[in-house]
């Protein structure tokens, strides 16, 4: 089972800063170290149990559910607590159903993935900067990139429904005392096509849909590498995406070189799992994006060794990251030319003209 940073890596920076105390004195550092150790132990233990009960094909799903438990312990999605709990649970069930349907044909996948991802983003991300969507979308991407059928699909749905229920219960227990007037209907009422939030949702949804379509159409073995690049780089503010693109490339290259040094030359193969857990623990201390990418690349290449030689895996990693970056650049150009605003403006003109003529 691949203990992947793609799930941790894309959400830890949303989880850790608020969950873990910061500071430079010894007391704060010790407290932070203990909490980090508890986090990595919980995630690893939960994932192992999940995999033992539901099979190795669901290991990454278990990882994202453990991540969601931690994330939603601190993150409030901004609506009435009971409704919020049902939204969280429903998002995991939707993930299982949607990724199953999308696996039958790429054309079906485009429609199903776009609608499902947009719904998840809209319902869980009233405050996009809180990044509550990260663990759920990470789960979606892992499930979509590794479709299962028959008894394996039944086990996956049991895991998603049961795991999602655990996350929902944790969410409600933690947030049930918070006074919220906003409900699910209000979320859709407040949606405006030209708002920064909606534009961000549309960019991310479109980017992930394109990434998954490429993976499905060409039947690549690691399509999630493209999707997670898009998930990581698309930001509510386009300028931030541009900065992160450069850091992503730098971190990926350094991570690939470091992988060859550590995993191919220095550390014996029997100790590789221990090294991965250790790097996962260190990762939780990191805040700098390009350094985070080094550790994510280390883990991703390690998991890919099941399918490829090290040099082939590294070349594929670079290539898929560049594809993801190309998608993000395309979306950024659309944002720069205010494409959504122009389309919305034309729709409004057509409506106004229709009213005058009717």
XYZ file of C-alpha atoms in Angstrom, residues 43 64 118 179 210-211 256 299 306 319 334 337 357:
13
model
C -3.135 8.449 9.655
C -7.885 10.578 2.601
C -18.527 21.497 -8.755
C -24.544 29.060 15.686
C -9.557 18.031 -18.257
C -6.832 16.270 -16.259
C 13.606 13.304 -8.203
C 6.796 9.501 -2.039
C 5.762 -1.080 -8.457
C 5.956 14.963 -17.904
C -8.892 32.453 -19.488
C -8.996 37.722 -20.373
C -38.857 41.691 -28.211
